[in-house]
Coordinates of C-alpha atoms in Angstrom, one line a residue:
Chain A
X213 CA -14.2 16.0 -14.2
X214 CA -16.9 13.7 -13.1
X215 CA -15.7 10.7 -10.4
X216 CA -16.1 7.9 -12.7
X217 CA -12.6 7.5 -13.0
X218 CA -12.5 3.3 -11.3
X219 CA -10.9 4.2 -8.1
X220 CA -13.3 0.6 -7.7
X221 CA -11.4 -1.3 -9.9
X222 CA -7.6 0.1 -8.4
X223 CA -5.3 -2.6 -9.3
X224 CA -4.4 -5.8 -6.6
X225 CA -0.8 -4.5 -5.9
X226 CA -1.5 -0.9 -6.1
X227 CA -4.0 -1.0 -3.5
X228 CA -2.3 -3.6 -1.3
X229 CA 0.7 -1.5 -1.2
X230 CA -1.5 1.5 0.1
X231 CA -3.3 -0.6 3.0
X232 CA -0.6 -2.6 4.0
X233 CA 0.9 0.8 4.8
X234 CA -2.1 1.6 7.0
X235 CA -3.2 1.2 10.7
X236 CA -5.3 -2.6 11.3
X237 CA -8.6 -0.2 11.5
X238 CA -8.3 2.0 8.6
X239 CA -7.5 -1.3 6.6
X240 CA -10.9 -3.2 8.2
X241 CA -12.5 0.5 6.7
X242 CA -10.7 0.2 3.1
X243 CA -12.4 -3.7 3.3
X244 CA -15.9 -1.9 3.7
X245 CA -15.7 0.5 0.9
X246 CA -16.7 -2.1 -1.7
X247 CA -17.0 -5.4 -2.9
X248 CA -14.0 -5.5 -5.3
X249 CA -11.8 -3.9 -2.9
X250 CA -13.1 -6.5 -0.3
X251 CA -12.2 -9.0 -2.4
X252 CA -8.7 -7.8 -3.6
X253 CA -7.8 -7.7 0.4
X254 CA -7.1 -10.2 2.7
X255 CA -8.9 -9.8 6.1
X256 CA -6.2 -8.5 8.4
X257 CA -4.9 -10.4 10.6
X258 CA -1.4 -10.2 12.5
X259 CA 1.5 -12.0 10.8
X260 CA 4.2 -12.2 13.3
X261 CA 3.5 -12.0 16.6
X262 CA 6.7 -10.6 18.8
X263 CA 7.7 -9.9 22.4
X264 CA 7.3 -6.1 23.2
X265 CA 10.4 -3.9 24.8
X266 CA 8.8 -2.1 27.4
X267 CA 8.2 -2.2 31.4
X268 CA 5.9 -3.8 31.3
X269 CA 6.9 -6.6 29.5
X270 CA 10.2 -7.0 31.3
X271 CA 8.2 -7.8 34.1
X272 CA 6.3 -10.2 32.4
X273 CA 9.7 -11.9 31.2
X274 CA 10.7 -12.0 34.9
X275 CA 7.8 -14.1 35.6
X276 CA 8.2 -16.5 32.5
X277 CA 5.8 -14.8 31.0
X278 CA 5.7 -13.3 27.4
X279 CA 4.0 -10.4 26.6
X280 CA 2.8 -10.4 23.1
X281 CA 2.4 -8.0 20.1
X282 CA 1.0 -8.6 17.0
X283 CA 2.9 -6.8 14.3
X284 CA 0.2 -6.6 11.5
X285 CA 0.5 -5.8 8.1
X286 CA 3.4 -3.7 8.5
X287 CA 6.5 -3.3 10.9
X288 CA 5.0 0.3 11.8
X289 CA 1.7 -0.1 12.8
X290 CA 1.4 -3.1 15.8
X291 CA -1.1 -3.7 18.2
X292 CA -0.8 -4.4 21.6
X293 CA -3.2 -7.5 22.5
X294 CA -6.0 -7.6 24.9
X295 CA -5.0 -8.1 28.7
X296 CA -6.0 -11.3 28.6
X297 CA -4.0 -12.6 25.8
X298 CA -1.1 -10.7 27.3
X299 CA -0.6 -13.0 30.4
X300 CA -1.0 -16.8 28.1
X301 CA 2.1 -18.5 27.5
X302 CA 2.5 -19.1 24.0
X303 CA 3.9 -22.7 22.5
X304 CA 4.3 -21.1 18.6
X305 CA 2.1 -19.1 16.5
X306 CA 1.4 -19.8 12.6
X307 CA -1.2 -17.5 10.3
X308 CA -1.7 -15.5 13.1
X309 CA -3.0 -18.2 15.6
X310 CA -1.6 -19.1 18.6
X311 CA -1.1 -22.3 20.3
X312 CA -2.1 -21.4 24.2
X313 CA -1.7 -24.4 27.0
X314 CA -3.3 -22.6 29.5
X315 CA -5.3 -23.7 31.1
X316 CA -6.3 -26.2 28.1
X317 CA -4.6 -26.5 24.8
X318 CA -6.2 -24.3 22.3
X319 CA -5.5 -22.9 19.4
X320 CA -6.2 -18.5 19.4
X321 CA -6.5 -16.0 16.9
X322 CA -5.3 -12.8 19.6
X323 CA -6.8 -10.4 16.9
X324 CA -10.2 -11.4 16.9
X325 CA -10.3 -13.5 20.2
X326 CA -11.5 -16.3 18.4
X327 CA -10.6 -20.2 20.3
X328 CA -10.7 -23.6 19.1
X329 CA -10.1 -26.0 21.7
X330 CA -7.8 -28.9 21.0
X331 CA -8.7 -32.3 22.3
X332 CA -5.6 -34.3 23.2
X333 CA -5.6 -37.3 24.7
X334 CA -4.9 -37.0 28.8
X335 CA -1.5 -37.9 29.7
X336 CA -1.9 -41.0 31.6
X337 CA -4.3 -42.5 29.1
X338 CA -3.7 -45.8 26.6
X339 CA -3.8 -43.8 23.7
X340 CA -1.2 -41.2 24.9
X341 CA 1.4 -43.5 26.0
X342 CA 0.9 -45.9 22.9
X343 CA 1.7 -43.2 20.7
X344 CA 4.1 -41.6 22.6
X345 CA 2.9 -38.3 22.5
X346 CA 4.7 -35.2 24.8
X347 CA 3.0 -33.7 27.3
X348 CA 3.0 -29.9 26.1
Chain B
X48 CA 8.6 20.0 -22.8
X49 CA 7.6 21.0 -26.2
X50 CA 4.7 19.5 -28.4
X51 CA 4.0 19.4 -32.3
X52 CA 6.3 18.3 -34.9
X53 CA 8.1 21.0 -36.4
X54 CA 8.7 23.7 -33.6
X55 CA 9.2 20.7 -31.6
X56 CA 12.3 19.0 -33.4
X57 CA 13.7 22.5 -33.4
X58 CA 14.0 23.0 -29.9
X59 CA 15.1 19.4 -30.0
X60 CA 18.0 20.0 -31.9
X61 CA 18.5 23.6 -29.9
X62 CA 18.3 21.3 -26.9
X63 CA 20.7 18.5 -27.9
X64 CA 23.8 21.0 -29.0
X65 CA 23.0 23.3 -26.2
X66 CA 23.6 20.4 -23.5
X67 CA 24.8 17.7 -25.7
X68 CA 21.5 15.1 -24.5
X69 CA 19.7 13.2 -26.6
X70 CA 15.6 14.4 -26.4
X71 CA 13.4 11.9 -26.5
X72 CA 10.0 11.8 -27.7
X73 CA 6.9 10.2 -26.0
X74 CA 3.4 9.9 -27.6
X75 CA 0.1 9.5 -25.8
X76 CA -2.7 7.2 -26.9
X77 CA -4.3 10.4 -28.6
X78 CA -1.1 10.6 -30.9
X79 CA -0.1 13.5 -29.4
X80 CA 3.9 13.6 -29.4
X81 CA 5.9 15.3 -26.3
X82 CA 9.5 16.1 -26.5
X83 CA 11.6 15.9 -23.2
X84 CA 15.3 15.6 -22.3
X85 CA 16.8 12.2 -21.8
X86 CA 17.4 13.2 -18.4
X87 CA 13.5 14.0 -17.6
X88 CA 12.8 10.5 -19.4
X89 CA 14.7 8.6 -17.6
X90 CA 12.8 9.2 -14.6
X91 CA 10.8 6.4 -15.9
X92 CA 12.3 3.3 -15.4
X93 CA 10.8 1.6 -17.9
X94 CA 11.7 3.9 -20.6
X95 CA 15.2 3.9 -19.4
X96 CA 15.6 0.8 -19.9
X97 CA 14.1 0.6 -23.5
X98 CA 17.0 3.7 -24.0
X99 CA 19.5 1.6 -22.2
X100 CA 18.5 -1.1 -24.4
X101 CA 19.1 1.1 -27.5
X102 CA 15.7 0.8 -28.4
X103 CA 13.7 3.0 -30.6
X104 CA 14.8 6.5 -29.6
X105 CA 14.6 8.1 -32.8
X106 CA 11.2 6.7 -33.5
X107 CA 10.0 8.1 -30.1
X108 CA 7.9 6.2 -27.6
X109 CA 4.5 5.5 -27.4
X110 CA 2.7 4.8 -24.8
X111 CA -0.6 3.4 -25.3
X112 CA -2.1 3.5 -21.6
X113 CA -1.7 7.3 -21.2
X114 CA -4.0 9.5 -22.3
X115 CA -2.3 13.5 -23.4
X116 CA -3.5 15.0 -19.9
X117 CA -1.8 12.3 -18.0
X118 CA 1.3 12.3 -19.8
X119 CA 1.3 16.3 -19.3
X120 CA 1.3 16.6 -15.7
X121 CA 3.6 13.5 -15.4
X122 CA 6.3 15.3 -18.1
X123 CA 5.8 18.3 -15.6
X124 CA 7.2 16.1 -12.7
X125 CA 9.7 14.4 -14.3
X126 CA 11.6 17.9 -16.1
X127 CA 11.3 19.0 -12.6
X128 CA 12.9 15.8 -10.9
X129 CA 15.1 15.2 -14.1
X130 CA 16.4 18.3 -15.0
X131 CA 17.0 20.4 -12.0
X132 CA 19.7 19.8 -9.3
X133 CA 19.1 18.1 -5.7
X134 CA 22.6 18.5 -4.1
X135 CA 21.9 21.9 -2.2
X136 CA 19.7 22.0 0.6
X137 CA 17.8 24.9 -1.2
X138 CA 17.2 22.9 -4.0
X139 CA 16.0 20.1 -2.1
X140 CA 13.8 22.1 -0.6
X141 CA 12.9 23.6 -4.1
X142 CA 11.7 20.2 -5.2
X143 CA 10.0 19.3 -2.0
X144 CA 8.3 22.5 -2.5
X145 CA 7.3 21.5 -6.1
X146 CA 6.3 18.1 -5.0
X147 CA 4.0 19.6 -2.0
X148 CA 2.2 21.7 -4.2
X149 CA 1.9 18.9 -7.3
X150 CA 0.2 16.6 -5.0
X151 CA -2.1 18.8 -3.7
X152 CA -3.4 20.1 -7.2
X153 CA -4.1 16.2 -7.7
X154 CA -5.7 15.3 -4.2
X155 CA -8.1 18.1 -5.0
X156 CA -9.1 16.4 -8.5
X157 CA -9.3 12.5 -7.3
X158 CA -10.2 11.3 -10.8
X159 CA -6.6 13.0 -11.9
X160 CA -4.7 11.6 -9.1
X161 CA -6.0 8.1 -10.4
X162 CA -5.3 8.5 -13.8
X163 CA -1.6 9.7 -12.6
X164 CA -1.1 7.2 -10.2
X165 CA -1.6 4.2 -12.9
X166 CA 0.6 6.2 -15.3
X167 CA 3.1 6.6 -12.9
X168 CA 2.8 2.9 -12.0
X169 CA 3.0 1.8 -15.8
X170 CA 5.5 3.8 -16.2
X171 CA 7.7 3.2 -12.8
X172 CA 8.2 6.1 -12.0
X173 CA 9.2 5.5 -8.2
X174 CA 9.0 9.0 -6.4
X175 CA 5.8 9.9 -8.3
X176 CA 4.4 6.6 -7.3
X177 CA 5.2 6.9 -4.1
X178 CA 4.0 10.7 -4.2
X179 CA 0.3 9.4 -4.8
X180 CA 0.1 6.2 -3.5
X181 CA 1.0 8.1 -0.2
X182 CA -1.6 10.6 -1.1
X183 CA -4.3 7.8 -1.2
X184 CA -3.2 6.5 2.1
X185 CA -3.5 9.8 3.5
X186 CA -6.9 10.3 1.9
X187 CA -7.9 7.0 3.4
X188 CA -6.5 7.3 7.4
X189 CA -8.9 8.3 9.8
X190 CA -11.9 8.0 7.4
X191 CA -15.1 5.6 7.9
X192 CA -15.6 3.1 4.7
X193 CA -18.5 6.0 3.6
X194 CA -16.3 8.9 3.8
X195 CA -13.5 6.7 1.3
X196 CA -16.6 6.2 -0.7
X197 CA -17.2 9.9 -0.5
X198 CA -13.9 11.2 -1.1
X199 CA -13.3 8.3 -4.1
X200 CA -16.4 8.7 -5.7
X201 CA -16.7 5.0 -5.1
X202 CA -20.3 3.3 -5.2
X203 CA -22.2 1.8 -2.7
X204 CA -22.6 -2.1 -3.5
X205 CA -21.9 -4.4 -0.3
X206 CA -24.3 -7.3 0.2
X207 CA -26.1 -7.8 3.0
X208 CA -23.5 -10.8 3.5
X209 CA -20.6 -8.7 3.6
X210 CA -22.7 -6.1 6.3
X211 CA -22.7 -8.6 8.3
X212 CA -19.3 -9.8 8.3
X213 CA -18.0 -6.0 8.6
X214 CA -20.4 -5.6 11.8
X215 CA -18.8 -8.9 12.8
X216 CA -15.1 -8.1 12.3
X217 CA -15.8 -4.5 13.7
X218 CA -16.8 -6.3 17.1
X219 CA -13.5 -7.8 17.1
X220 CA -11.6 -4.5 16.3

């Protein structure tokens, strides 16, 4: 039987079931195979970020620290963050970004490293007292 | 599973005094009637509720989305699943045997496993959805976007646009 059969044109939820059951890089593949299934999948990106349960970590607890883990896509597959994102003290995390103070406030996307800088008014200044902003 | 009209009703009525179930009769979008137990029906979901409903079950069942191949192979999974045991460990092991060898007759022939998988979808049919959809997955780990196209049969047709957002998401990766 010749392969015309619209493996292309797979249904939303069929084929969202099947890569949300996959590892973050075989799901960036499935996003390259074609433009519908591009479209019919979101980019992934982690969408709960949790503390991970090993030596390591404890350590980092120990120091105030949190080590992070972004649990993407699905509860099996997670992936431990870079180094660098592993040390930042989070304030709260929303769509997979993370609010970092440290050293400047900034939001973070921990998958793809991306930063945007938030400007905030310094603490002592006019504007920060008249409003009444907290110091985070 | 028995098919035609006259030879068909037989066995029906053989069937239905033998074991005292109902059969039921589904028709694929070539008109081509199938007779199964109740018990092998019901695997669907969808038609049991239509039975549970007391809809038409002398009339029979069509089912416009499946074509007579389809509706075959998934009859041949559901008189398995439906009308054998599972409480012995050799016959789970029976069935986990059937189901091994029933996916890999469809992962050979992709186009099959697709029509199969939407038949089984339309028809919920959970543990042969969830017998190909895990197929697919497995047919998809550990491959590069080309070798999914490859295995799929799946054209080629990214933009340059979308080229250059893969390369830049693979950097990120």
């Amino acid at each position: 039987m010749a392969m015309d059969s619209g493996w292309a044109d797979l249904p939303q939820d069929i084929l969202t079931l099947i890569a949300d059951g996959l590892t973050i890089d075989s799901h960036a593949c499935v996003r390259a195979v074609c433009t519908n299934w591009r479209s019919l999948l979101r980019p992934a990106a982690p969408s709960l970020l949790v503390v991970v349960s090993d030596a390591d970590a404890e350590q980092q607890q120990r120091n105030s620290r949190r080590r992070l883990c972004a649990l993407c896509l699905n509860p099996k597959s997670s992936t431990v963050l870079k180094r660098r994102m592993a040390a930042m003290l989070s304030l709260g995390s929303s769509d997979g970004w993370l609010a970092i103070d440290d050293p400047i406030l900034r939001l973070v996307n921990p998958l793809t490293d991306e930063e945007i800088p938030c400007i905030i008014h310094p603490p002592n200044s006019e504007a920060a007292r008249g409003c009444g902003c907290p110091r985070w | 599973m028995a098919t035609g009209s006259g030879a068909a009703a037989a066995a029906a009525d053989a069937e239905e005094k033998e074991s005292g179930s109902r059969m039921i009769t589904l028709t694929s979008n070539e008109g081509k009637a199938f007779v199964v137990t109740e018990a092998s029906a019901r695997q669907s979901a969808t038609i049991r509720s239509m039975v549970d409903d007391g809809g038409c079950v002398d009339k029979g069942f069509p089912l416009p989305n499946v074509d007579s191949k389809t509706l075959a192979r998934v009859i041949q999974y559901c008189d398995e699943h439906g009308n054998k045991e599972a409480h012995t460990v050799d016959e789970r092991a029976a069935l986990a045997k059937f189901d091994k060898d029933f996916i890999a007759e469809l992962d050979a022939d992709k186009a099959f496993l697709y029509d199969v998988t939407m038949a089984a979808n339309y028809l919920h049919i959970q543990g042969l959805f969830a017998l190909t959809t895990q197929c697919i997955a497995d047919t998809i780990k550990g491959k590069t976007p080309e070798e999914i196209r490859t295995a799929f049969g799946i054209e080629y047709d990214l933009t340059a646009q979308d080229e250059e957002e893969i390369k830049e998401e693979d950097t990120h990766a």
